[in-house]
Amino acid sequence: MNFEFSRYNLKERDAFLQRLFEILPGLVSWSVILGMLALSFLKPIIAAVIIIAFDLYWFLKLIYLTIFLVISYGRLSIEKNTNWMERVGKVDNVDSFIAELSSRAASSSFKEKLSLLFARKTLEKIKRQGAVLPPSESVHHLVIIPIATETQDIVEPGIQSIKDSTFPSMRILIVLAVEERASEEVKKGVYAIRDAYKKDFLDLIVNVHKDGLPGEARVKGANATSAAKVAAAYLSSNGISFENVVVSCFDSDTVVHREYFACLTYSFITCAERTRASFQPIPVYYNNIWDVPGFARVLETGSSFFQLIEATNPEKMVTFSSHSMSFKALVEAGYWPVDMISDDSAIFWKSYMRFDGAYKVVPMYTTVSMDIVAAKTWWETIVNEYKQKRRWAWGVENFPILMRGFLKNKKISFYNKARLAFKLFEGHIAWATWAFLLTIIGWLPAIFAGRAFQHTVLYYNAPRIAGTIFNLAGFSLLISIVLSICLLPKQKVKHPFLQRIGFAFQWLLVPVIYLFLSAIPALDAQTRLMLGKRMEFWVAEKGHKRV
Amino acid sequence: MLFLRKLVFYCFLIFYAIACPLIILYAFGYIFEPRNLSHVVKTGDIHLSTAPPGASVYLNNKPLKEKTPALISQLLPGDYDIAIKTPEYSDYNINLSVEAGSATVRDNIILIPEKWEYKVCGTRNFSGMIPIEGTDFFIMQKHESSDRAELYNYKTDENCFLQEVQIPAQKKGTVLIVGVELERNSVKVLVWGKKCIGIIDLSKQEDDSNGKKTVTLDWIFASGKDIKKAVWVYNGSHALFLDDSSIYLIDVTSPDFRDPEFLFKIKEESNFFYSEDTGTAYYVDPRTESLMSVEIVSKAIKKTDKK
């Protein structure tokens, strides 16, 4: 369906619906918070019952998510040592590869057996579907790196990591998409990178995105789209079919795993619907993890956990941050939105609408590493974290556009529309409200209980039940702590063991961290949308400790 | 993976659908009681707290694992004998009724020790003490053999001397302090004896020649007959006092300490009340025995009738 994935230039009815759906998430979130506050004062018994029901729901959801977090982490661990480039080379002959995978399993370790089993299952499925796989040699990669304020020292490690990857770098085209308004220092760094690395890739192009073009907001998507169009012209002129090109739009600080492009290539080749798919790696924030305060580490590890969990549910997965997709799909979908901040998720929804629901995300069990937002002082880091989380939460801007699209689209089944819309809506409401309900509002009926309520069994039982639930939830917290330590990169510092123990204790700050640096930014974003305000794109300050 | 997710999801959903109402019913006090005809019974709780905490609780002579503060839950409606025991304290016994869905609360039970422990706070001889409400101090009335009264801080266990400053009209000798009142917006204390009125400023502590902390008690009026009560008026600038059935107003800020102004008489052996919020005094008229009020501190200029 040709649907204009934008909030601008809408006809009267569309404008009304747009505004209605913009108001809805914030309205519901505030209603939940204020409604529960009021109930705690006015009808404490009803509030206590709702809180018990919510706490139990939250606990079960936590356990549910923890189960899939463990499964996903296990999968990541299984694929940690997979030689993806070897598989890319062998996938051209599916039958012999399947046979080889079966025979190798006998002499492999348990983890390798599982990895080989997953690979075999994927290939058998491809074979059943009768899909034609593109030759591995024909797959090219396009990497677009939008740059606004990041200097050479931030961008270069990412370029180096692409160069060092196991996938042949001569089949990788890089476009450094720098904003016209960037400083001279930034531009100088970009050109220096081009000059240093151009020979290591198919090509390394610098595209300067003009500022203030009509119809564009000052957003990363506009810059990336400009670069993609330049890349499209390049690829066309060099006879490279879009069908065999995978585009990756990375944050400027993204450092890819050595096997990233090989894994991506393999995932692309073995995906029957490869030109109708995005490919989502697991984002981790290792670049400067030991240089930032503990609360920032906990927060970003939580983001990684979220993506790990989402990877187990590809039917409802949405792209996030640095990810890849079919370049053909990107071109057909009309490139990234040029007037939306949340380009990473918006491109998924835009593609989903464009292809009438025949679009999916393929999880990749490999990582891309980025910077944690940082600053010189603790307070500045807190402010920067708050702004970044608010920008992430601004992904709620997709909701009204998506709902309008769903109302118009007759090809996507009602079931799919309902479940995706519900997941998006519920996810944002939960993001903004749950921390309030768990840490503050849940205790109010007992604190502000009138005399009548104080002499009920419920008054005494409700806090005990909540306490028991939270104690049981500690099990999930323990697993999170263990997995977060397992995920940490090797650290070449003194007393790494003590550092890790300190990191484990920082998880005890989760209730406070998630209230102030997750829920409140989300509520802030939804409130702005509700009130019709917009957010200027704020580029996160990234920084590495200078050694 | 999709199948696993769906399986786990529906298992959790079914568990929630069953567990949630059961937990809510439990929260209201419902339990499964097989011996009861209806099997589901609404119970009540007993909540106990004691000073000191940590006492053992016995329910119908059976010891419970809970210690005070204790919540005894899942009790069938009815009467229960509760005994609270702890070493070196007398047992506390009470019979409590439990109603369905209600919590019977007995908080702030003071357990009586078998032997009270007494502690000597000061070694001087005192004839009496007057606590200054709203502060951490007592005024320790000086004994005839002592030269000065003292202030004792019960929180810090420190004392300091009360240095009395006597006005010329005051007769020398021991002044027995009858009452005290703290000014609500400061740490000044109005002090009165049978014939005198004085002020202590607790914020001004000084060291005397021996290095001992002292606070000054300024006697500002010494010509009373039988002062029974004094109160602060108008943000500590004046005092209203009852002297032998007469109410007087005195300016305490004037360095010359003007003579008190007689206001009115009240019924003998009765009291008066003054509200600083409204500036109004209340008393019983001696002649009519009616409750009277008079505005001591006017909030607005009164309009006079023009003739």
PDB file of N, CA and C in Angstrom, chain A residues 195-247:
ATOM      1  N   ASP A 195      40.176   9.408   3.316  1.00  0.00           N
ATOM      2  CA  ASP A 195      41.491   9.285   2.693  1.00  0.00           C
ATOM      3  C   ASP A 195      42.251   8.075   3.232  1.00  0.00           C
ATOM      4  N   ALA A 196      42.058   7.781   4.512  1.00  0.00           N
ATOM      5  CA  ALA A 196      42.821   6.682   5.115  1.00  0.00           C
ATOM      6  C   ALA A 196      42.257   5.316   4.759  1.00  0.00           C
ATOM      7  N   TYR A 197      40.937   5.231   4.548  1.00  0.00           N
ATOM      8  CA  TYR A 197      40.318   3.910   4.423  1.00  0.00           C
ATOM      9  C   TYR A 197      39.715   3.622   3.053  1.00  0.00           C
ATOM     10  N   LYS A 198      39.710   4.586   2.189  1.00  0.00           N
ATOM     11  CA  LYS A 198      39.033   4.424   0.891  1.00  0.00           C
ATOM     12  C   LYS A 198      39.511   3.175   0.145  1.00  0.00           C
ATOM     13  N   LYS A 199      40.807   2.940   0.200  1.00  0.00           N
ATOM     14  CA  LYS A 199      41.371   1.833  -0.560  1.00  0.00           C
ATOM     15  C   LYS A 199      41.009   0.474   0.041  1.00  0.00           C
ATOM     16  N   ASP A 200      40.521   0.471   1.291  1.00  0.00           N
ATOM     17  CA  ASP A 200      40.227  -0.793   1.964  1.00  0.00           C
ATOM     18  C   ASP A 200      38.834  -1.320   1.669  1.00  0.00           C
ATOM     19  N   PHE A 201      38.023  -0.536   0.976  1.00  0.00           N
ATOM     20  CA  PHE A 201      36.641  -0.931   0.719  1.00  0.00           C
ATOM     21  C   PHE A 201      36.321  -0.820  -0.760  1.00  0.00           C
ATOM     22  N   LEU A 202      35.142  -1.309  -1.116  1.00  0.00           N
ATOM     23  CA  LEU A 202      34.660  -1.123  -2.480  1.00  0.00           C
ATOM     24  C   LEU A 202      34.772   0.363  -2.829  1.00  0.00           C
ATOM     25  N   ASP A 203      34.305   1.162  -1.909  1.00  0.00           N
ATOM     26  CA  ASP A 203      34.505   2.601  -1.987  1.00  0.00           C
ATOM     27  C   ASP A 203      34.111   3.211  -0.648  1.00  0.00           C
ATOM     28  N   LEU A 204      34.599   4.398  -0.410  1.00  0.00           N
ATOM     29  CA  LEU A 204      34.227   5.119   0.802  1.00  0.00           C
ATOM     30  C   LEU A 204      33.879   6.532   0.358  1.00  0.00           C
ATOM     31  N   ILE A 205      32.570   6.806   0.357  1.00  0.00           N
ATOM     32  CA  ILE A 205      32.079   8.081  -0.182  1.00  0.00           C
ATOM     33  C   ILE A 205      31.705   8.987   0.978  1.00  0.00           C
ATOM     34  N   VAL A 206      31.954  10.256   0.803  1.00  0.00           N
ATOM     35  CA  VAL A 206      31.469  11.247   1.762  1.00  0.00           C
ATOM     36  C   VAL A 206      30.320  11.995   1.100  1.00  0.00           C
ATOM     37  N   ASN A 207      29.172  11.969   1.741  1.00  0.00           N
ATOM     38  CA  ASN A 207      28.023  12.715   1.227  1.00  0.00           C
ATOM     39  C   ASN A 207      27.683  13.820   2.230  1.00  0.00           C
ATOM     40  N   VAL A 208      27.690  15.046   1.751  1.00  0.00           N
ATOM     41  CA  VAL A 208      27.330  16.162   2.632  1.00  0.00           C
ATOM     42  C   VAL A 208      25.850  16.461   2.436  1.00  0.00           C
ATOM     43  N   HIS A 209      25.106  16.266   3.490  1.00  0.00           N
ATOM     44  CA  HIS A 209      23.650  16.453   3.430  1.00  0.00           C
ATOM     45  C   HIS A 209      23.324  17.921   3.629  1.00  0.00           C
ATOM     46  N   LYS A 210      22.702  18.520   2.640  1.00  0.00           N
ATOM     47  CA  LYS A 210      22.368  19.939   2.702  1.00  0.00           C
ATOM     48  C   LYS A 210      21.362  20.195   3.814  1.00  0.00           C
ATOM     49  N   ASP A 211      21.580  21.319   4.458  1.00  0.00           N
ATOM     50  CA  ASP A 211      20.734  21.681   5.587  1.00  0.00           C
ATOM     51  C   ASP A 211      19.493  22.413   5.096  1.00  0.00           C
ATOM     52  N   GLY A 212      18.388  22.232   5.802  1.00  0.00           N
ATOM     53  CA  GLY A 212      17.185  23.024   5.536  1.00  0.00           C
ATOM     54  C   GLY A 212      16.480  22.719   4.238  1.00  0.00           C
ATOM     55  N   LEU A 213      16.570  21.499   3.763  1.00  0.00           N
ATOM     56  CA  LEU A 213      15.856  21.172   2.526  1.00  0.00           C
ATOM     57  C   LEU A 213      14.355  21.150   2.801  1.00  0.00           C
ATOM     58  N   PRO A 214      13.545  21.599   1.875  1.00  0.00           N
ATOM     59  CA  PRO A 214      12.095  21.632   2.123  1.00  0.00           C
ATOM     60  C   PRO A 214      11.563  20.233   2.380  1.00  0.00           C
ATOM     61  N   GLY A 215      10.681  20.158   3.363  1.00  0.00           N
ATOM     62  CA  GLY A 215      10.050  18.880   3.695  1.00  0.00           C
ATOM     63  C   GLY A 215      10.858  18.029   4.653  1.00  0.00           C
ATOM     64  N   GLU A 216      12.041  18.494   5.011  1.00  0.00           N
ATOM     65  CA  GLU A 216      12.885  17.704   5.905  1.00  0.00           C
ATOM     66  C   GLU A 216      12.988  18.366   7.272  1.00  0.00           C
ATOM     67  N   ALA A 217      13.026  17.534   8.304  1.00  0.00           N
ATOM     68  CA  ALA A 217      13.347  18.025   9.646  1.00  0.00           C
ATOM     69  C   ALA A 217      14.830  17.745   9.871  1.00  0.00           C
ATOM     70  N   ARG A 218      15.373  18.295  10.926  1.00  0.00           N
ATOM     71  CA  ARG A 218      16.795  18.069  11.215  1.00  0.00           C
ATOM     72  C   ARG A 218      16.924  16.733  11.943  1.00  0.00           C
ATOM     73  N   VAL A 219      16.783  15.676  11.177  1.00  0.00           N
ATOM     74  CA  VAL A 219      16.784  14.338  11.755  1.00  0.00           C
ATOM     75  C   VAL A 219      17.780  13.459  11.025  1.00  0.00           C
ATOM     76  N   LYS A 220      18.192  12.391  11.699  1.00  0.00           N
ATOM     77  CA  LYS A 220      19.176  11.481  11.136  1.00  0.00           C
ATOM     78  C   LYS A 220      18.634  10.809   9.891  1.00  0.00           C
ATOM     79  N   GLY A 221      17.328  10.515   9.881  1.00  0.00           N
ATOM     80  CA  GLY A 221      16.722   9.838   8.742  1.00  0.00           C
ATOM     81  C   GLY A 221      16.885  10.610   7.445  1.00  0.00           C
ATOM     82  N   ALA A 222      16.808  11.940   7.530  1.00  0.00           N
ATOM     83  CA  ALA A 222      16.953  12.759   6.329  1.00  0.00           C
ATOM     84  C   ALA A 222      18.375  12.643   5.783  1.00  0.00           C
ATOM     85  N   ASN A 223      19.329  12.661   6.677  1.00  0.00           N
ATOM     86  CA  ASN A 223      20.738  12.522   6.305  1.00  0.00           C
ATOM     87  C   ASN A 223      20.983  11.144   5.692  1.00  0.00           C
ATOM     88  N   ALA A 224      20.469  10.107   6.335  1.00  0.00           N
ATOM     89  CA  ALA A 224      20.679   8.736   5.858  1.00  0.00           C
ATOM     90  C   ALA A 224      20.021   8.541   4.488  1.00  0.00           C
ATOM     91  N   THR A 225      18.840   9.121   4.313  1.00  0.00           N
ATOM     92  CA  THR A 225      18.132   8.994   3.028  1.00  0.00           C
ATOM     93  C   THR A 225      18.924   9.654   1.916  1.00  0.00           C
ATOM     94  N   SER A 226      19.459  10.811   2.221  1.00  0.00           N
ATOM     95  CA  SER A 226      20.276  11.504   1.223  1.00  0.00           C
ATOM     96  C   SER A 226      21.458  10.635   0.814  1.00  0.00           C
ATOM     97  N   ALA A 227      22.099  10.016   1.804  1.00  0.00           N
ATOM     98  CA  ALA A 227      23.255   9.155   1.529  1.00  0.00           C
ATOM     99  C   ALA A 227      22.835   7.918   0.754  1.00  0.00           C
ATOM    100  N   ALA A 228      21.672   7.375   1.091  1.00  0.00           N
ATOM    101  CA  ALA A 228      21.199   6.159   0.425  1.00  0.00           C
ATOM    102  C   ALA A 228      20.936   6.417  -1.054  1.00  0.00           C
ATOM    103  N   LYS A 229      20.428   7.595  -1.359  1.00  0.00           N
ATOM    104  CA  LYS A 229      20.144   7.931  -2.763  1.00  0.00           C
ATOM    105  C   LYS A 229      21.448   8.049  -3.553  1.00  0.00           C
ATOM    106  N   VAL A 230      22.442   8.620  -2.895  1.00  0.00           N
ATOM    107  CA  VAL A 230      23.755   8.714  -3.546  1.00  0.00           C
ATOM    108  C   VAL A 230      24.321   7.310  -3.759  1.00  0.00           C
ATOM    109  N   ALA A 231      24.168   6.466  -2.771  1.00  0.00           N
ATOM    110  CA  ALA A 231      24.662   5.079  -2.882  1.00  0.00           C
ATOM    111  C   ALA A 231      23.919   4.321  -3.966  1.00  0.00           C
ATOM    112  N   ALA A 232      22.608   4.582  -4.082  1.00  0.00           N
ATOM    113  CA  ALA A 232      21.803   3.907  -5.106  1.00  0.00           C
ATOM    114  C   ALA A 232      22.345   4.252  -6.486  1.00  0.00           C
ATOM    115  N   ALA A 233      22.677   5.519  -6.664  1.00  0.00           N
ATOM    116  CA  ALA A 233      23.218   5.941  -7.963  1.00  0.00           C
ATOM    117  C   ALA A 233      24.557   5.254  -8.214  1.00  0.00           C
ATOM    118  N   TYR A 234      25.374   5.184  -7.177  1.00  0.00           N
ATOM    119  CA  TYR A 234      26.683   4.536  -7.309  1.00  0.00           C
ATOM    120  C   TYR A 234      26.522   3.073  -7.681  1.00  0.00           C
ATOM    121  N   LEU A 235      25.643   2.380  -6.945  1.00  0.00           N
ATOM    122  CA  LEU A 235      25.473   0.943  -7.185  1.00  0.00           C
ATOM    123  C   LEU A 235      24.929   0.697  -8.582  1.00  0.00           C
ATOM    124  N   SER A 236      23.991   1.535  -8.981  1.00  0.00           N
ATOM    125  CA  SER A 236      23.411   1.366 -10.328  1.00  0.00           C
ATOM    126  C   SER A 236      24.479   1.555 -11.395  1.00  0.00           C
ATOM    127  N   SER A 237      25.281   2.601 -11.166  1.00  0.00           N
ATOM    128  CA  SER A 237      26.299   2.895 -12.182  1.00  0.00           C
ATOM    129  C   SER A 237      27.375   1.811 -12.228  1.00  0.00           C
ATOM    130  N   ASN A 238      27.518   1.058 -11.161  1.00  0.00           N
ATOM    131  CA  ASN A 238      28.511  -0.020 -11.135  1.00  0.00           C
ATOM    132  C   ASN A 238      27.893  -1.385 -11.371  1.00  0.00           C
ATOM    133  N   GLY A 239      26.622  -1.387 -11.769  1.00  0.00           N
ATOM    134  CA  GLY A 239      25.981  -2.641 -12.166  1.00  0.00           C
ATOM    135  C   GLY A 239      25.718  -3.589 -11.013  1.00  0.00           C
ATOM    136  N   ILE A 240      25.588  -3.072  -9.812  1.00  0.00           N
ATOM    137  CA  ILE A 240      25.314  -3.934  -8.654  1.00  0.00           C
ATOM    138  C   ILE A 240      23.820  -3.899  -8.383  1.00  0.00           C
ATOM    139  N   SER A 241      23.209  -5.057  -8.454  1.00  0.00           N
ATOM    140  CA  SER A 241      21.759  -5.135  -8.288  1.00  0.00           C
ATOM    141  C   SER A 241      21.374  -4.859  -6.842  1.00  0.00           C
ATOM    142  N   PHE A 242      20.344  -4.046  -6.686  1.00  0.00           N
ATOM    143  CA  PHE A 242      19.867  -3.720  -5.331  1.00  0.00           C
ATOM    144  C   PHE A 242      19.403  -4.981  -4.598  1.00  0.00           C
ATOM    145  N   GLU A 243      18.966  -5.948  -5.370  1.00  0.00           N
ATOM    146  CA  GLU A 243      18.419  -7.172  -4.770  1.00  0.00           C
ATOM    147  C   GLU A 243      19.464  -7.899  -3.925  1.00  0.00           C
ATOM    148  N   ASN A 244      20.715  -7.722  -4.257  1.00  0.00           N
ATOM    149  CA  ASN A 244      21.778  -8.429  -3.545  1.00  0.00           C
ATOM    150  C   ASN A 244      22.569  -7.515  -2.613  1.00  0.00           C
ATOM    151  N   VAL A 245      21.983  -6.370  -2.327  1.00  0.00           N
ATOM    152  CA  VAL A 245      22.687  -5.419  -1.453  1.00  0.00           C
ATOM    153  C   VAL A 245      21.958  -5.337  -0.122  1.00  0.00           C
ATOM    154  N   VAL A 246      22.726  -5.394   0.938  1.00  0.00           N
ATOM    155  CA  VAL A 246      22.173  -5.228   2.280  1.00  0.00           C
ATOM    156  C   VAL A 246      22.698  -3.903   2.818  1.00  0.00           C
ATOM    157  N   VAL A 247      21.785  -3.048   3.217  1.00  0.00           N
ATOM    158  CA  VAL A 247      22.193  -1.743   3.741  1.00  0.00           C
ATOM    159  C   VAL A 247      22.152  -1.784   5.263  1.00  0.00           C
TER     160      VAL A 247
END
